[in-house]
Each structure stands twice: as structure tokens, then as C-alpha cells.
Coordinates of C-alpha atoms in Angstrom, one line a residue:
T1 CA -89.2 -194.5 100.9
S2 CA -88.0 -193.3 97.8
S3 CA -89.2 -194.5 94.2
M4 CA -86.0 -193.6 92.7
P5 CA -83.1 -195.7 93.1
F6 CA -81.1 -193.0 94.8
T7 CA -80.6 -189.2 95.3
G8 CA -77.9 -186.8 95.3
P9 CA -77.4 -186.9 99.2
A10 CA -77.4 -190.7 99.2
A11 CA -74.6 -190.5 96.4
Y12 CA -72.9 -187.8 98.6
G13 CA -72.9 -190.0 101.6
V14 CA -71.4 -192.6 99.6
R15 CA -68.7 -190.4 98.5
V16 CA -68.2 -189.4 102.3
M17 CA -67.7 -192.9 103.3
I18 CA -65.3 -193.9 100.7
H19 CA -63.2 -191.0 101.6
L20 CA -63.3 -191.7 105.5
L21 CA -62.7 -195.5 104.8
G22 CA -59.7 -194.4 103.1
L23 CA -58.3 -192.3 105.6
G24 CA -57.9 -195.5 107.8
E25 CA -59.1 -196.5 111.3
Q26 CA -60.7 -194.0 113.9
R27 CA -59.7 -190.7 111.9
R28 CA -61.8 -188.1 112.8
V29 CA -62.5 -185.1 110.1
S30 CA -64.2 -181.9 110.5
Q31 CA -67.6 -181.2 108.5
P32 CA -65.8 -178.4 106.4
A33 CA -62.5 -180.6 105.4
L34 CA -65.2 -183.4 104.4
A35 CA -67.1 -180.9 102.4
E36 CA -64.0 -179.7 100.9
T37 CA -62.5 -183.1 99.9
T38 CA -66.0 -184.6 98.6
G39 CA -66.9 -181.4 96.8
T40 CA -70.3 -181.3 98.4
P41 CA -71.5 -178.0 99.7
E42 CA -71.0 -177.6 103.5
S43 CA -74.9 -177.0 104.4
F44 CA -76.0 -179.9 102.0
L45 CA -73.4 -182.1 103.6
S46 CA -74.7 -181.5 107.1
K47 CA -77.8 -183.4 106.4
V48 CA -75.9 -186.3 104.7
L49 CA -73.6 -186.6 108.0
Q50 CA -76.8 -186.3 110.3
A51 CA -78.7 -189.1 108.6
L52 CA -75.3 -191.3 108.6
T53 CA -74.9 -190.6 112.0
R54 CA -78.5 -191.6 112.7
G55 CA -78.2 -194.6 111.0
G56 CA -75.2 -195.8 113.0
L57 CA -72.8 -195.4 110.3
L58 CA -70.9 -192.7 111.6
V59 CA -70.0 -191.1 115.1
S60 CA -70.0 -187.3 115.5
Q61 CA -68.0 -185.6 118.4
R62 CA -68.3 -181.8 119.2
G63 CA -65.6 -179.4 120.0
Q64 CA -62.1 -178.3 119.3
S65 CA -60.9 -182.1 118.1
G66 CA -64.5 -183.0 116.9
G67 CA -65.6 -184.1 113.6
F68 CA -67.0 -187.2 112.2
A69 CA -65.4 -190.8 112.0
L70 CA -66.4 -194.3 111.0
S71 CA -68.3 -196.3 113.4
A72 CA -67.6 -200.0 113.6
R73 CA -71.1 -200.8 111.6
G74 CA -70.0 -197.8 109.2
R75 CA -66.4 -199.8 108.4
E76 CA -68.3 -202.8 107.3
A77 CA -71.2 -201.0 105.6
T78 CA -72.3 -201.6 102.1
M79 CA -73.5 -199.2 99.4
L80 CA -77.2 -200.3 100.0
E81 CA -77.0 -199.6 104.0
V82 CA -75.5 -196.2 103.0
I83 CA -78.0 -195.3 100.5
E84 CA -80.8 -196.5 103.0
A85 CA -79.2 -194.6 105.7
V86 CA -79.7 -191.4 103.9
D87 CA -82.8 -192.0 101.8
G88 CA -84.4 -194.4 103.5
P89 CA -85.9 -197.6 101.9
I90 CA -85.4 -197.6 98.3
R91 CA -88.0 -198.8 95.7
L92 CA -87.8 -198.9 91.8
N93 CA -91.3 -198.4 91.8
V94 CA -94.0 -197.2 94.3
C95 CA -95.7 -200.7 93.8
L96 CA -92.8 -202.0 95.4
A97 CA -93.1 -200.0 98.8
S98 CA -93.3 -202.1 101.7
G99 CA -96.5 -201.8 103.8
T100 CA -98.5 -200.5 100.7
P101 CA -99.9 -203.4 98.7
C102 CA -100.3 -202.5 94.7
A103 CA -104.0 -203.0 93.5
R104 CA -102.4 -204.1 90.3
V105 CA -100.2 -206.8 91.4
S106 CA -102.7 -209.7 90.3
W107 CA -102.6 -208.3 86.6
C108 CA -100.0 -205.9 85.9
P109 CA -97.5 -207.7 83.4
A110 CA -94.7 -205.2 84.8
H111 CA -95.0 -205.9 88.5
P112 CA -92.5 -209.0 88.2
V113 CA -90.3 -207.2 86.2
W114 CA -90.1 -204.4 88.8
A115 CA -90.0 -206.7 91.8
E116 CA -86.8 -208.7 89.9
A117 CA -85.2 -205.5 88.8
Q118 CA -85.2 -204.4 92.3
Q119 CA -83.9 -207.6 93.4
A120 CA -80.9 -207.2 91.3
M121 CA -80.3 -204.0 92.3
F122 CA -80.4 -205.0 96.2
H123 CA -78.1 -207.6 95.0
V124 CA -75.4 -205.4 93.4
L125 CA -75.5 -202.5 96.1
N126 CA -75.4 -205.4 99.0
A127 CA -72.5 -206.8 97.2
A128 CA -70.7 -203.5 97.2
R129 CA -69.0 -203.0 100.5
I130 CA -67.6 -199.5 100.9
Q131 CA -64.4 -200.9 102.3
D132 CA -63.7 -202.7 98.8
L133 CA -64.6 -199.5 96.9
A134 CA -62.0 -197.6 99.1
T135 CA -59.5 -199.9 99.0
G136 CA -60.0 -200.6 95.4
S137 CA -60.2 -204.3 96.0
R138 CA -63.4 -204.6 94.1
S139 CA -62.3 -205.8 90.8
A140 CA -63.8 -204.7 87.2
E141 CA -64.5 -208.5 86.9
T142 CA -66.6 -208.5 89.8
R143 CA -68.4 -205.8 88.9
R144 CA -69.1 -207.0 85.3
E145 CA -70.4 -210.4 86.8
N146 CA -72.8 -208.5 88.6
H147 CA -73.8 -206.1 85.7
S148 CA -74.2 -209.3 83.4
A149 CA -76.4 -211.0 86.1
V150 CA -78.7 -208.1 86.6
V151 CA -79.2 -207.6 82.7
E152 CA -79.7 -210.9 82.3
T153 CA -82.3 -211.2 85.2
I154 CA -84.1 -208.2 84.1
A155 CA -84.2 -209.3 80.4
A156 CA -85.7 -212.5 81.3
A157 CA -88.1 -211.4 83.5
A158 CA -89.2 -209.0 80.9
A159 CA -89.5 -211.4 78.1
D160 CA -91.3 -213.8 80.4
Q161 CA -94.0 -211.3 81.4
A162 CA -94.2 -209.9 77.7
S163 CA -95.1 -213.5 76.8
E164 CA -97.3 -213.9 79.5
Y165 CA -98.9 -210.7 78.6
V166 CA -99.5 -211.6 75.0
K167 CA -101.3 -215.3 75.7
S168 CA -103.5 -213.6 78.4
T169 CA -104.4 -210.9 75.6
H170 CA -105.0 -213.4 72.9
A171 CA -106.9 -215.7 75.0
H172 CA -109.7 -213.3 75.6

């Protein structure tokens, strides 16, 4: 579990998926060609491609006509799925890691804000289909609407938590 939103490898994974989707159905591309077209060092790209293959988003084939191609699942993938295939589950803060209950959750005024911000991030990344990014059909209007929704959600949660925190500190 990463406590950062995403890493360099995840960003390269998104770049690879967009490139492959832009090439069309069942096109197989070699690792050196992918490294060149995505601007990724080949040794670094190897781990990214392995993770995407393990995550079921790519299929690989060895040999003369080998390379990497999108799987059926990969053609329908979202940015969230690509990022998590490379980095594993992402969390904005360690207190949100699944399976690890935060000892401060009952009294920490920031926890609900982290949780809402994470949900907003998941919403945006899950709404961003790689296919739409590759074809340019994800409109600027959709991006603005998602951005506005995220900002409003985070701002409202922060204001609510600040108000609750002030009330709780003045009550004592």
C-alpha cells in the first residue's frame, strides 16, 4: 500500500496504457519500442510491464513476434485500475490503509477530511477510462466538473472538521 497518491512507475503505466490503446485492437509492441515511444528507461519499464501483466491489463508474448498487447480487461481499464496494478492499493494517508485501523480515528479532526479526499480522488481516477484518454473523448468540461466536485468536497469536509474541532476545544 502506498501512502502517496501515485509513483513514477504508475504514471509510466498510465502512459503505456494510453499509448497501446491509441494503437488499436490487438497490436503487440516490443518493450524497446514502448520504452522509446513513452520516454521510459527500458530497465525501469520492465517492472511496470510486469506489474500491468500481473494485474491482467496486458498480455505478453515471448519470441520474434512477441511483445505486449492490451488484454480485454486492459481495454476497459480506468486510471485507478492502472495505478493500483502498478503500485498496489493507494491511500492518501497511512491512516486510511485497509486492515490497519488508525488509533486516532475517534478523536483526529483530520481523519474524515483524509477519507473524503481519498474518496474524491478515487471517484476522479475511476471515472477516467484509459480508452477515453487515448481517444481524446474525455472532455475538458468533464475534467472541470470532476475537479470542482473534488475541491468542493474537500473544502466542505475541512470546514466541517475545523468547526467541530473548535467546538470540541472550547467545550473543555
